[in-house]
PDB file of C-alpha atoms in Angstrom:
ATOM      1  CA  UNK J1082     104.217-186.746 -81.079  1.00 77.00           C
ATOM      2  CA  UNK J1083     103.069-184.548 -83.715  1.00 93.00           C
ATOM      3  CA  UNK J1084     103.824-185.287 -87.333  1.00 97.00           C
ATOM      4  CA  UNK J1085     103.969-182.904 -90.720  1.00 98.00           C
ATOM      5  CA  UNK J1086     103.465-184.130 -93.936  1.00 98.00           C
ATOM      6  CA  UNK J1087     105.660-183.258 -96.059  1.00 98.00           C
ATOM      7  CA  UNK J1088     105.394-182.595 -99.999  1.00 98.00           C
ATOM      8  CA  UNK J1089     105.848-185.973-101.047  1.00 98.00           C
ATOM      9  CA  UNK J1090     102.922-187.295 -98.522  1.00 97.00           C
ATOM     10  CA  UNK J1091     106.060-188.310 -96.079  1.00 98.00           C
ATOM     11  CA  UNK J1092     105.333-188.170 -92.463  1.00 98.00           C
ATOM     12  CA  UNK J1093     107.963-186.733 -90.375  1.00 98.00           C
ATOM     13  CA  UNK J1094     107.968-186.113 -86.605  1.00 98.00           C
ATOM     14  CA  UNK J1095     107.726-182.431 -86.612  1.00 98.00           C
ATOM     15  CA  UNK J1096     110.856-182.415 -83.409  1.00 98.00           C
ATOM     16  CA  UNK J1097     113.771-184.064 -83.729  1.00 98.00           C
ATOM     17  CA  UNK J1098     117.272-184.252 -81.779  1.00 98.00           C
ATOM     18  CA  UNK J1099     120.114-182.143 -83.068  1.00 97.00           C
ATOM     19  CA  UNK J1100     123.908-183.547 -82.691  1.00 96.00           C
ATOM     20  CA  UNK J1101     125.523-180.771 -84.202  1.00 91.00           C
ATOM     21  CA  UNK J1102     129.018-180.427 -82.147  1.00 86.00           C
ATOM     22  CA  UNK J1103     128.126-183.144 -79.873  1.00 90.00           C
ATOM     23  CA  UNK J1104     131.442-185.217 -79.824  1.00 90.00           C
ATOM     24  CA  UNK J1105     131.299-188.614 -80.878  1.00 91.00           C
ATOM     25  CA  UNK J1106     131.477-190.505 -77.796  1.00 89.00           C
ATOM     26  CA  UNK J1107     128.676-188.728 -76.065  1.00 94.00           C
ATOM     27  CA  UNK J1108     126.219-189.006 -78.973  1.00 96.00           C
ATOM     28  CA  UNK J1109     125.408-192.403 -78.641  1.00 96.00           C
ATOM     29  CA  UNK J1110     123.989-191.662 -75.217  1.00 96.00           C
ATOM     30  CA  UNK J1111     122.168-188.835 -75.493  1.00 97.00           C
ATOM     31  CA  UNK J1112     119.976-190.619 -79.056  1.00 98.00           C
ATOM     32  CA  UNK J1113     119.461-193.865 -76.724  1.00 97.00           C
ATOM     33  CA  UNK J1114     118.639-191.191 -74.592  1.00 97.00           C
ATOM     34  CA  UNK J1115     116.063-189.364 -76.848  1.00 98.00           C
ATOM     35  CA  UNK J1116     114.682-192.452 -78.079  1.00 98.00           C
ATOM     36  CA  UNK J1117     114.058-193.833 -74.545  1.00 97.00           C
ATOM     37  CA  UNK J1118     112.096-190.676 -74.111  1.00 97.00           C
ATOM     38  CA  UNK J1119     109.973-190.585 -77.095  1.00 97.00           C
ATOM     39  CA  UNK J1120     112.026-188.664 -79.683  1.00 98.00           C
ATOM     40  CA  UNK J1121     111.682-190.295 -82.819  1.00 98.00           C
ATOM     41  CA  UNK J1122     113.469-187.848 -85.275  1.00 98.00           C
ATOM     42  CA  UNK J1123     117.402-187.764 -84.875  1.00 98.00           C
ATOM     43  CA  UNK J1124     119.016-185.245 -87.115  1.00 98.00           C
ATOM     44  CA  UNK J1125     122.477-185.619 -87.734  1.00 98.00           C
ATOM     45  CA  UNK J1126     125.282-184.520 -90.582  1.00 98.00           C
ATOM     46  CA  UNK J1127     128.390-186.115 -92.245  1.00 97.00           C
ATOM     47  CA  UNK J1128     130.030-182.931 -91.261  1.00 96.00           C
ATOM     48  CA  UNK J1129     129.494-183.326 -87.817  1.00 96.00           C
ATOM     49  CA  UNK J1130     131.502-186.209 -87.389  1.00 96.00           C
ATOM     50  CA  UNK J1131     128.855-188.483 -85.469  1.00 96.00           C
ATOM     51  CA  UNK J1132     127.033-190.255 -88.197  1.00 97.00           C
ATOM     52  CA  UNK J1133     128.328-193.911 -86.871  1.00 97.00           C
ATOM     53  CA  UNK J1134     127.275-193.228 -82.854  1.00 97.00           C
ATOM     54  CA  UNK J1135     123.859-192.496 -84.088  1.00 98.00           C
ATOM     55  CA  UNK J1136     123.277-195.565 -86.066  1.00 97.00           C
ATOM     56  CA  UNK J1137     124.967-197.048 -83.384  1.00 97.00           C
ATOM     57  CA  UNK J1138     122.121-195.755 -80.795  1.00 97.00           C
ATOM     58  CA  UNK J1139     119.409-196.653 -83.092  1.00 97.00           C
ATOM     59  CA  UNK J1140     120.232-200.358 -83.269  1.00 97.00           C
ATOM     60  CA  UNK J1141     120.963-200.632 -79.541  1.00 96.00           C
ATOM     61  CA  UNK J1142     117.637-198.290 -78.391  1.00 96.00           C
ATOM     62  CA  UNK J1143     115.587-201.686 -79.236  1.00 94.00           C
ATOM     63  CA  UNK J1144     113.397-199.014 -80.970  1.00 97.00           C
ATOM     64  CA  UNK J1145     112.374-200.283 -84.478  1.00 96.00           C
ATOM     65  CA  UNK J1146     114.363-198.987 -87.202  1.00 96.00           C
ATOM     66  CA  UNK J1147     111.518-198.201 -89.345  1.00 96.00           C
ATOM     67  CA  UNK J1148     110.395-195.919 -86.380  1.00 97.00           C
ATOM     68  CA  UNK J1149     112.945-193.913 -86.262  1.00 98.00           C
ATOM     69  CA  UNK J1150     113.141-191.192 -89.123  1.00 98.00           C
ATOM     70  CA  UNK J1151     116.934-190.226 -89.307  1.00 98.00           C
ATOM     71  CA  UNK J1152     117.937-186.916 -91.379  1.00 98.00           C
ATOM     72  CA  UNK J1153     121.503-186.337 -92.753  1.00 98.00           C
ATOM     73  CA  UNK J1154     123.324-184.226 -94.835  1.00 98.00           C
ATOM     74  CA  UNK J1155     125.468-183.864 -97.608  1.00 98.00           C
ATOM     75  CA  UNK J1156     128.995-181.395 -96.705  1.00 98.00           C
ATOM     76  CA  UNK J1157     130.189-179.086 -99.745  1.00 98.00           C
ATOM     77  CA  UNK J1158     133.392-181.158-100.116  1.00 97.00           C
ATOM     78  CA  UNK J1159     131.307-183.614-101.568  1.00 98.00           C
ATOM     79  CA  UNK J1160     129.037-181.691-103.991  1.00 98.00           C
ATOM     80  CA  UNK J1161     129.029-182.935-107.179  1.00 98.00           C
ATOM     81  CA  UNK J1162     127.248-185.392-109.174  1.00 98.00           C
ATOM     82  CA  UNK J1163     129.197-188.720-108.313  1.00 98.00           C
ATOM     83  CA  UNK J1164     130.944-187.014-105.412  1.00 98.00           C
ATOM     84  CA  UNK J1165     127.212-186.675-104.241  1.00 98.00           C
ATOM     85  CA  UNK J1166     126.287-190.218-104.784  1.00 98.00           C
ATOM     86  CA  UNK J1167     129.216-191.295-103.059  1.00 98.00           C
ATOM     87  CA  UNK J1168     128.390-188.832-100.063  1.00 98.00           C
ATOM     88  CA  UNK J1169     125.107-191.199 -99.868  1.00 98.00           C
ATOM     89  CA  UNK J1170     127.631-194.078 -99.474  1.00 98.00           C
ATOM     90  CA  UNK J1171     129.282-192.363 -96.812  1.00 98.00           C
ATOM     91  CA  UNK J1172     126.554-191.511 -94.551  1.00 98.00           C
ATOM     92  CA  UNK J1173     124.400-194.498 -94.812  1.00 98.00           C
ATOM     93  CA  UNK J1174     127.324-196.869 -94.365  1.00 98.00           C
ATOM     94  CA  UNK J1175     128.169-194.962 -90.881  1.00 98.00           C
ATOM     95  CA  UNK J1176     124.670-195.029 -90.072  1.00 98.00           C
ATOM     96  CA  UNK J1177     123.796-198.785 -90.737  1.00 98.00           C
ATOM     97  CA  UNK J1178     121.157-198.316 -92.943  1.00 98.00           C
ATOM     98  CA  UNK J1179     120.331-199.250 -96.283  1.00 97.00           C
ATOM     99  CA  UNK J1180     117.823-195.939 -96.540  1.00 98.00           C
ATOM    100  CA  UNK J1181     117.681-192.374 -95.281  1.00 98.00           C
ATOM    101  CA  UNK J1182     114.952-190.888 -94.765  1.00 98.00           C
ATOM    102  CA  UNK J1183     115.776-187.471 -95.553  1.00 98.00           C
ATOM    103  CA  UNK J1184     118.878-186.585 -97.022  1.00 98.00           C
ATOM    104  CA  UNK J1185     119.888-182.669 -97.698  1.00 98.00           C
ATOM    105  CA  UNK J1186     122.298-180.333 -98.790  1.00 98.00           C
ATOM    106  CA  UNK J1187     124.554-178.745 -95.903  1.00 98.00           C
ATOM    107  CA  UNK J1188     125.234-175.306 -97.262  1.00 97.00           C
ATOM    108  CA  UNK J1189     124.962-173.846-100.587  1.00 97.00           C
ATOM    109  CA  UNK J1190     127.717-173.004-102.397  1.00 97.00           C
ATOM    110  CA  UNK J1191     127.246-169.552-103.913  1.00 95.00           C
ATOM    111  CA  UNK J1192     130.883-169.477-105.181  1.00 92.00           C
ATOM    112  CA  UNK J1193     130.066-172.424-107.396  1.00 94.00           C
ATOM    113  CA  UNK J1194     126.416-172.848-107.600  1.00 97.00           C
ATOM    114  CA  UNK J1195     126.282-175.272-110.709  1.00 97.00           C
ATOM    115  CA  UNK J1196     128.507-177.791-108.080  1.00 97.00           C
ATOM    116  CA  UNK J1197     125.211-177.163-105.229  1.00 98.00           C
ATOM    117  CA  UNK J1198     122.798-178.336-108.581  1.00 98.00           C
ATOM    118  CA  UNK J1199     124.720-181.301-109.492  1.00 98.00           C
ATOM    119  CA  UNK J1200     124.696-182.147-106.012  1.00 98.00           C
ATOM    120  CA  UNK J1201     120.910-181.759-105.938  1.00 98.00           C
ATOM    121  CA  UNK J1202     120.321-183.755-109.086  1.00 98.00           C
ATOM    122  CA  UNK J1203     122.045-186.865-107.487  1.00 98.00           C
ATOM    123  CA  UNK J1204     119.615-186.334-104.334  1.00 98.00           C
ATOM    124  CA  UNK J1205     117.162-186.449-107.003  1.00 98.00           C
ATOM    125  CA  UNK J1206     118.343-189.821-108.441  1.00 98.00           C
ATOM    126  CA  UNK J1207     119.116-191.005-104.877  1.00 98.00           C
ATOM    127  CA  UNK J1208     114.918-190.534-104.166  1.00 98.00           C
ATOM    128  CA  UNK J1209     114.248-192.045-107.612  1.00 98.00           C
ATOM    129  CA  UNK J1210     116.163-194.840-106.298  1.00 98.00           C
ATOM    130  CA  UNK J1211     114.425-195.075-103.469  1.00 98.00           C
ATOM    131  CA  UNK J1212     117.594-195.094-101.348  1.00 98.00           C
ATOM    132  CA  UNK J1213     116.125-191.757 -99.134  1.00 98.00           C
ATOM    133  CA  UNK J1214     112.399-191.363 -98.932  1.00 98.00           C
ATOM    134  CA  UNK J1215     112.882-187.471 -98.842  1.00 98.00           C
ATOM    135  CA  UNK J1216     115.117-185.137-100.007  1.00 98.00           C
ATOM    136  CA  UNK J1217     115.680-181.044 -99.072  1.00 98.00           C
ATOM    137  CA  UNK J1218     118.304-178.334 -98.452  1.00 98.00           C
ATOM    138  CA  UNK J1219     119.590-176.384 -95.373  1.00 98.00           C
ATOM    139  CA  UNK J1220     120.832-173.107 -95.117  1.00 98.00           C
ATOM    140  CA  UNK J1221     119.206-171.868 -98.607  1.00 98.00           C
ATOM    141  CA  UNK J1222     118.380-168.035 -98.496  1.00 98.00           C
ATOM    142  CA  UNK J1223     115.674-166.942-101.100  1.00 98.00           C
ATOM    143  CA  UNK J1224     117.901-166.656-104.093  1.00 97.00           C
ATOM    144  CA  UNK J1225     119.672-170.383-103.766  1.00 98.00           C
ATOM    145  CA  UNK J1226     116.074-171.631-103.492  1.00 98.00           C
ATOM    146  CA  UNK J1227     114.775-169.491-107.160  1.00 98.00           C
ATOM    147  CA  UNK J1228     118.276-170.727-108.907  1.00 98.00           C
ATOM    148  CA  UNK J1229     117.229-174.370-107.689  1.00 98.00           C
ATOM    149  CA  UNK J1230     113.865-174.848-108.594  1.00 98.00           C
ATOM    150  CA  UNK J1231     114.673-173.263-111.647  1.00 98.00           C
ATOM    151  CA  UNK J1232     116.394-176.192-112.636  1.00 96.00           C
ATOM    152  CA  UNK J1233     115.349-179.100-110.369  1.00 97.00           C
ATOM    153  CA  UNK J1234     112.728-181.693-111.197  1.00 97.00           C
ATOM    154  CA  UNK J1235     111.739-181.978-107.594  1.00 98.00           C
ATOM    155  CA  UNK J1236     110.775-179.275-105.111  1.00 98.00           C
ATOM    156  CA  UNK J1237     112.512-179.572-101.776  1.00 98.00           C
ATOM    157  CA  UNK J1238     110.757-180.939 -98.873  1.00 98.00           C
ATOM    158  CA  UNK J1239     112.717-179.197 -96.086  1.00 98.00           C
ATOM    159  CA  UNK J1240     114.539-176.176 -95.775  1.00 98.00           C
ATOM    160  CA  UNK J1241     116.392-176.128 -92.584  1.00 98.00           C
ATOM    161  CA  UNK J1242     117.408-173.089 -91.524  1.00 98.00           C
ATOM    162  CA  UNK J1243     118.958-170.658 -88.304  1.00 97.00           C
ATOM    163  CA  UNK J1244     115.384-169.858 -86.828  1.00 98.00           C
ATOM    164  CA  UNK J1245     114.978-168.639 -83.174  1.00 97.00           C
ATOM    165  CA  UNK J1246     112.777-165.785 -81.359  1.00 97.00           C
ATOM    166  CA  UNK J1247     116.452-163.577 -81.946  1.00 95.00           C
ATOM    167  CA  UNK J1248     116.328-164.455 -85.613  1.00 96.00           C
ATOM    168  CA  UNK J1249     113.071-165.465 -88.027  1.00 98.00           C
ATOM    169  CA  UNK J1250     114.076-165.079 -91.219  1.00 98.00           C
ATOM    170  CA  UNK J1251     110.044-164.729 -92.457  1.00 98.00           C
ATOM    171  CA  UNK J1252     111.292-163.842 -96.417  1.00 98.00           C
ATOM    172  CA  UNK J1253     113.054-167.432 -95.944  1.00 98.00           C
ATOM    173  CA  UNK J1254     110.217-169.186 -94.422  1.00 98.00           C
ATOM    174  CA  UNK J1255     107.533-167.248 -96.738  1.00 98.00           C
ATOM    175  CA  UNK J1256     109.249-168.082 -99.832  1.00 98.00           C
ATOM    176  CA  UNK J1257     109.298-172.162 -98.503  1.00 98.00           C
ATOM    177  CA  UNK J1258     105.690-172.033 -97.958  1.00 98.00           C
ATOM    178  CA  UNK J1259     104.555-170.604-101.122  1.00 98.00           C
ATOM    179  CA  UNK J1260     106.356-173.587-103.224  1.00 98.00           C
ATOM    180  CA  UNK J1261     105.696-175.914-100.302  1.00 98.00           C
ATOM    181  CA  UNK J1262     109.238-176.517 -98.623  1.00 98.00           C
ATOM    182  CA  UNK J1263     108.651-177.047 -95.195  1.00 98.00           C
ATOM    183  CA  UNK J1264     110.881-174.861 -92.752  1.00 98.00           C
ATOM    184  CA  UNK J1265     112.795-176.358 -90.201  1.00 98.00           C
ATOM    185  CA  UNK J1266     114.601-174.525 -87.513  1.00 98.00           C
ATOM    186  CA  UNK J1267     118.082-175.170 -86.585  1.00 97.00           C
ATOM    187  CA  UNK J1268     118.881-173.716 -83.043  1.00 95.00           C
ATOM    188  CA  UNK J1269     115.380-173.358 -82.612  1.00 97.00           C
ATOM    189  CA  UNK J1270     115.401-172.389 -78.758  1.00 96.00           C
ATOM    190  CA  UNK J1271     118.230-169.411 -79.489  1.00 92.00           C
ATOM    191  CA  UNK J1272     121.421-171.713 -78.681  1.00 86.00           C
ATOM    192  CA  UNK J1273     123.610-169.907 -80.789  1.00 80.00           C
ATOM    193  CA  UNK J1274     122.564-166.618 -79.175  1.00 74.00           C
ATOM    194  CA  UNK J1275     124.787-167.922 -76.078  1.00 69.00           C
ATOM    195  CA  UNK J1276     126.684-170.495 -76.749  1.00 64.00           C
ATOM    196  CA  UNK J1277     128.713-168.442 -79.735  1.00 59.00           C
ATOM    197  CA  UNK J1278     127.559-165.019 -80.091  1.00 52.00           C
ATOM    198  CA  UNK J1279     126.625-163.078 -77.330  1.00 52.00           C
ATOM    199  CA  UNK J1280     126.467-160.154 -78.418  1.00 56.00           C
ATOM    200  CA  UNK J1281     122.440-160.001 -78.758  1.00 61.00           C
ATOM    201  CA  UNK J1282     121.774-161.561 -75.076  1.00 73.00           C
ATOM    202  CA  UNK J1283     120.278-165.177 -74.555  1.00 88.00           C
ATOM    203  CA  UNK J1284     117.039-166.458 -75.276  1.00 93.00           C
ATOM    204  CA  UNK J1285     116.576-168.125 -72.215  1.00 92.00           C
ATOM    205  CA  UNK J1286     117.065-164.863 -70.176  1.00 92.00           C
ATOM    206  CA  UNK J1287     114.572-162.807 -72.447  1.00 94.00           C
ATOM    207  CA  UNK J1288     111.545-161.220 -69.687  1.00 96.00           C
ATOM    208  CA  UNK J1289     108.846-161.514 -72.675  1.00 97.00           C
ATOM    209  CA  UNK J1290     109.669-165.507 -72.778  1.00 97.00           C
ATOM    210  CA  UNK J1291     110.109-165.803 -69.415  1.00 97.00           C
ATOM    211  CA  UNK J1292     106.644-164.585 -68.694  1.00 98.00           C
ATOM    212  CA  UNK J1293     105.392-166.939 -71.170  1.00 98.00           C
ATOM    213  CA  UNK J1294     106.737-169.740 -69.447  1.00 98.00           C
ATOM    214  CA  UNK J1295     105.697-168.917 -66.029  1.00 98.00           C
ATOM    215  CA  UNK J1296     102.359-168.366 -66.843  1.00 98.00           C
ATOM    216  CA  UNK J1297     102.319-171.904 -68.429  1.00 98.00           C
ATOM    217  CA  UNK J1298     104.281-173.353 -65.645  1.00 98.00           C
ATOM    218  CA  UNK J1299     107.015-174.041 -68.205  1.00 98.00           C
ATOM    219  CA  UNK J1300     110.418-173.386 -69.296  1.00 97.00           C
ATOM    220  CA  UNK J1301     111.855-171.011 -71.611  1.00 97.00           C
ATOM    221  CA  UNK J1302     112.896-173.445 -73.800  1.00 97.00           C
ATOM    222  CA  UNK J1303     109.671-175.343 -73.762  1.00 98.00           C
ATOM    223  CA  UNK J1304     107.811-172.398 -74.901  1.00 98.00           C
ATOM    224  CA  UNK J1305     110.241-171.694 -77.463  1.00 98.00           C
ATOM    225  CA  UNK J1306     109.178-175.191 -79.159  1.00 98.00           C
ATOM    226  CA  UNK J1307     105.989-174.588 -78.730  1.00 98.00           C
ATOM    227  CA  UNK J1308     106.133-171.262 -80.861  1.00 98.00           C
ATOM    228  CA  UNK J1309     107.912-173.542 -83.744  1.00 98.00           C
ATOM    229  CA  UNK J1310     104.957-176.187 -83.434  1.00 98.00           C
ATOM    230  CA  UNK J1311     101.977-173.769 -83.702  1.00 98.00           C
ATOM    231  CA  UNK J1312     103.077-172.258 -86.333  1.00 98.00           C
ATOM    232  CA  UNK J1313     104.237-175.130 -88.245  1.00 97.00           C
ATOM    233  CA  UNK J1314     107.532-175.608 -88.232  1.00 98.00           C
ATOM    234  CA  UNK J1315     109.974-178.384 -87.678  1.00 98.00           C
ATOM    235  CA  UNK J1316     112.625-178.161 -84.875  1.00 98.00           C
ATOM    236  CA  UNK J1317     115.702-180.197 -84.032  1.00 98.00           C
ATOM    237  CA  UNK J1318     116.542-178.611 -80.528  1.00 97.00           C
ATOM    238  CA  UNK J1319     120.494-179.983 -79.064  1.00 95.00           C
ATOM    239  CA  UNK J1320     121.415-181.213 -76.288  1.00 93.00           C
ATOM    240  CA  UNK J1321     123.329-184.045 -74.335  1.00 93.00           C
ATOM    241  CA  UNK J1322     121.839-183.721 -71.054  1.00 95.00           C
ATOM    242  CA  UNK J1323     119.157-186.664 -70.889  1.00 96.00           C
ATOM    243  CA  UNK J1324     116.954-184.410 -68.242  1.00 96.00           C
ATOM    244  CA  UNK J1325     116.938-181.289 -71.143  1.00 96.00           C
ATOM    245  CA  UNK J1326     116.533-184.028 -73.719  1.00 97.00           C
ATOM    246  CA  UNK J1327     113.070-184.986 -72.057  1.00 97.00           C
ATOM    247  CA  UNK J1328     112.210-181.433 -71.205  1.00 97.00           C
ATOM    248  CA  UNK J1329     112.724-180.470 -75.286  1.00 97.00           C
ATOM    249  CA  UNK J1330     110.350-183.318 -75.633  1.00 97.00           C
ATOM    250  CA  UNK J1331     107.109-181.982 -72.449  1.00 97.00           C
ATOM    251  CA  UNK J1332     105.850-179.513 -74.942  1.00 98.00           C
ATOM    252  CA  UNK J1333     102.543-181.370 -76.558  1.00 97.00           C
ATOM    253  CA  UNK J1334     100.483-180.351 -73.546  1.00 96.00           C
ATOM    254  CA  UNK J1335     100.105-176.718 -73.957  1.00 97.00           C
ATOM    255  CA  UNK J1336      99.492-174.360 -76.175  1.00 98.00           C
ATOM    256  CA  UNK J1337     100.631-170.895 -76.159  1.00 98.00           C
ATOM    257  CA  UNK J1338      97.256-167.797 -77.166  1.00 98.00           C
ATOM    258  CA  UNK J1339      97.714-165.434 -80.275  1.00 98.00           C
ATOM    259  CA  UNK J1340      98.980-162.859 -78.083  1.00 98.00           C
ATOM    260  CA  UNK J1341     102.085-164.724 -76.888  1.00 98.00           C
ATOM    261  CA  UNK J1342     103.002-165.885 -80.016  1.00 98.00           C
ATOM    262  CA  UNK J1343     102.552-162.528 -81.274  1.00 98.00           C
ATOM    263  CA  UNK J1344     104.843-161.410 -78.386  1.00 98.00           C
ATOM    264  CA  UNK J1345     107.247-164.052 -79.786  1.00 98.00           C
ATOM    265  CA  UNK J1346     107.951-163.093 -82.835  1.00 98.00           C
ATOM    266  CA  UNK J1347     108.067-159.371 -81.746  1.00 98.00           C
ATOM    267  CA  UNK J1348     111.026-160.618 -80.903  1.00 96.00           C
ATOM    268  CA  UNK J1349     112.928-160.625 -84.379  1.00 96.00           C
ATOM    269  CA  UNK J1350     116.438-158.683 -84.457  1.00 93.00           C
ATOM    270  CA  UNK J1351     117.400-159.644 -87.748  1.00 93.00           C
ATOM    271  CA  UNK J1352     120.775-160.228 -86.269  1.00 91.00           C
ATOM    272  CA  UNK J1353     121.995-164.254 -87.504  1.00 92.00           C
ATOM    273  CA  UNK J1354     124.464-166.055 -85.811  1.00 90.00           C
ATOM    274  CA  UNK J1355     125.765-168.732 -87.862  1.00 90.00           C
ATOM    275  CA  UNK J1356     128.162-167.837 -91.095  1.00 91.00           C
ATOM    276  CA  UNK J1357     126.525-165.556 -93.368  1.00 93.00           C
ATOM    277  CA  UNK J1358     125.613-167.866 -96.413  1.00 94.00           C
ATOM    278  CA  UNK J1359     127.300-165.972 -98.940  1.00 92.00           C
ATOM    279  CA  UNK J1360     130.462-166.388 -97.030  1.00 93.00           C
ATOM    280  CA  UNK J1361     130.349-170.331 -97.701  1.00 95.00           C
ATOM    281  CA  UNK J1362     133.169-171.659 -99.521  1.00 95.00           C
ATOM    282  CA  UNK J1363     135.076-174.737-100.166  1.00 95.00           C
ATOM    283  CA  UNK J1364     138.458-172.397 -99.315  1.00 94.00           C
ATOM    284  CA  UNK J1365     137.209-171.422 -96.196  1.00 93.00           C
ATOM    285  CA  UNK J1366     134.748-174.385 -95.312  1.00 95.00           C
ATOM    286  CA  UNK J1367     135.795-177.575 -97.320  1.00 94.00           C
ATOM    287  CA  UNK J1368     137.180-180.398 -95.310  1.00 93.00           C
ATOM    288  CA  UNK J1369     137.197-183.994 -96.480  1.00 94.00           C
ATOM    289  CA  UNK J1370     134.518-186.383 -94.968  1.00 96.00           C
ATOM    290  CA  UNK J1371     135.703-189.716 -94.052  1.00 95.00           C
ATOM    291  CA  UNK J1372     134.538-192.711 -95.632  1.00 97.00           C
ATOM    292  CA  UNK J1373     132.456-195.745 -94.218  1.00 94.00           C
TER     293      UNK J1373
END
């Protein structure tokens, strides 16, 4: 397993296991799953709904918890100074644990930015507290990262963004490695490309990847996690299928030549598939987030 540092000298396992819209009562099988495999990065959110399932796999995997890194995040209903404290609460208590080890900011919210800083600054006390070891944002375009770190006392470690072959977002990732917050790719093998918007065809079908992977005797997906590794990045590929779980996982015995990643990112249509970050509001997106 290969691990980044990131710019608080944390180690994290550079792949992790994404549960976003896996339902509750299949998560717990496909972490135990993961873990049995090797995974030892489970990212999760308390907007997904399945914060308790994955705590609940972690203490049943017989995998030490101090093994496991687990990364949550905050949901805009719950921005805000206290609220954001409190959204700490939340998520640890349906995890189990006592400390997260990274702990970010869902969204911002454009429509009421000084709300997104408070919530930051209680991340920021959260760390100082030592209740999360790490502490970042997701879903941060260029301008919500300059109107944070103009205030903030401490630089994200993590961006995680929409990042596939379809969609690279290099101003994003460029701007995060000049102030040293590590990108980390949401959808990183192109789910969204199929599984909501079709409209710019499917990763897995794409003839340039394909030919990657057959000359490496590999998958499609495989050498799309590759592509994220080599060039640095942290990926959280999805998936409840324990056979896809442990073929996200065969990708530290290759690695892919200039060219192909070249080819790769050749690859870039510009075109994102999630909501537009501008478009994030608590009208349109707020929904209250159970407690413990």
């Amino acid at each position: 397993m290969t691990t980044l540092q990131l710019n608080n000298h944390v180690e994290m396992p550079a792949l992790g296991l994404g549960v976003f819209q896996t339902p509750p009562e299949e998560t717990r099988a496909a972490v135990e799953a993961a873990l049995a495999t090797g995974y030892r990065h489970i990212d999760t959110a308390a907007a997904y709904g399945n914060e308790r399932e994955v705590g609940d796999a972690v203490r049943s995997s017989g995998v030490a918890r101090e093994e496991v890194f687990l990364e949550t995040k905050i949901w805009i209903s719950d921005y805000g100074y206290e609220q954001t404290l409190h959204g700490f609460d939340k998520s640890a208590g349906k995890l189990g644990v006592e400390q997260i080890d990274l702990l970010i900011l869902h969204q911002a919210l454009p429509s009421d930015f000084d709300k997104t800083l408070e919530a930051y600054r209680a991340l920021e006390t959260l760390l100082a507290d030592g209740k999360v070891r790490a502490i970042g944002v997701s879903n941060f375009m260029v301008e919500h990262l300059t109107a944070l770190l103009e205030k903030a006392t401490v630089v994200p470690a993590v961006n995680q963004i929409e990042l596939h072959p379809y969609f690279q977002q290099r101003e994003v990732q460029a701007f995060g490695a000049q102030h040293g917050i590590l990108t980390q790719a949401w959808s990183p093998i192109g789910g969204i490309t199929f599984y909501r918007d079709g409209s710019h065809g499917s990763t897995l079908q794409d003839p340039v990847i394909g030919g990657i992977a057959e000359a490496h005797g590999k998958t499609p997906a495989q050498v799309m996690l590759r592509w994220h590794l080599q060039q640095g990045r942290s990926a959280i590929p999805k998936s409840t299928k324990a056979h896809r779980i442990a073929e996200n996982f065969d990708v530290f015995d290759f690695d892919l030549t200039a060219e192909e990643l070249a080819a790769i990112d050749a690859l870039d249509t510009g075109q994102r598939g999630g909501p537009e970050p501008a478009a994030i509001t608590l009208e349109s997106f707020g929904r209250d987030i159970p407690e413990a």
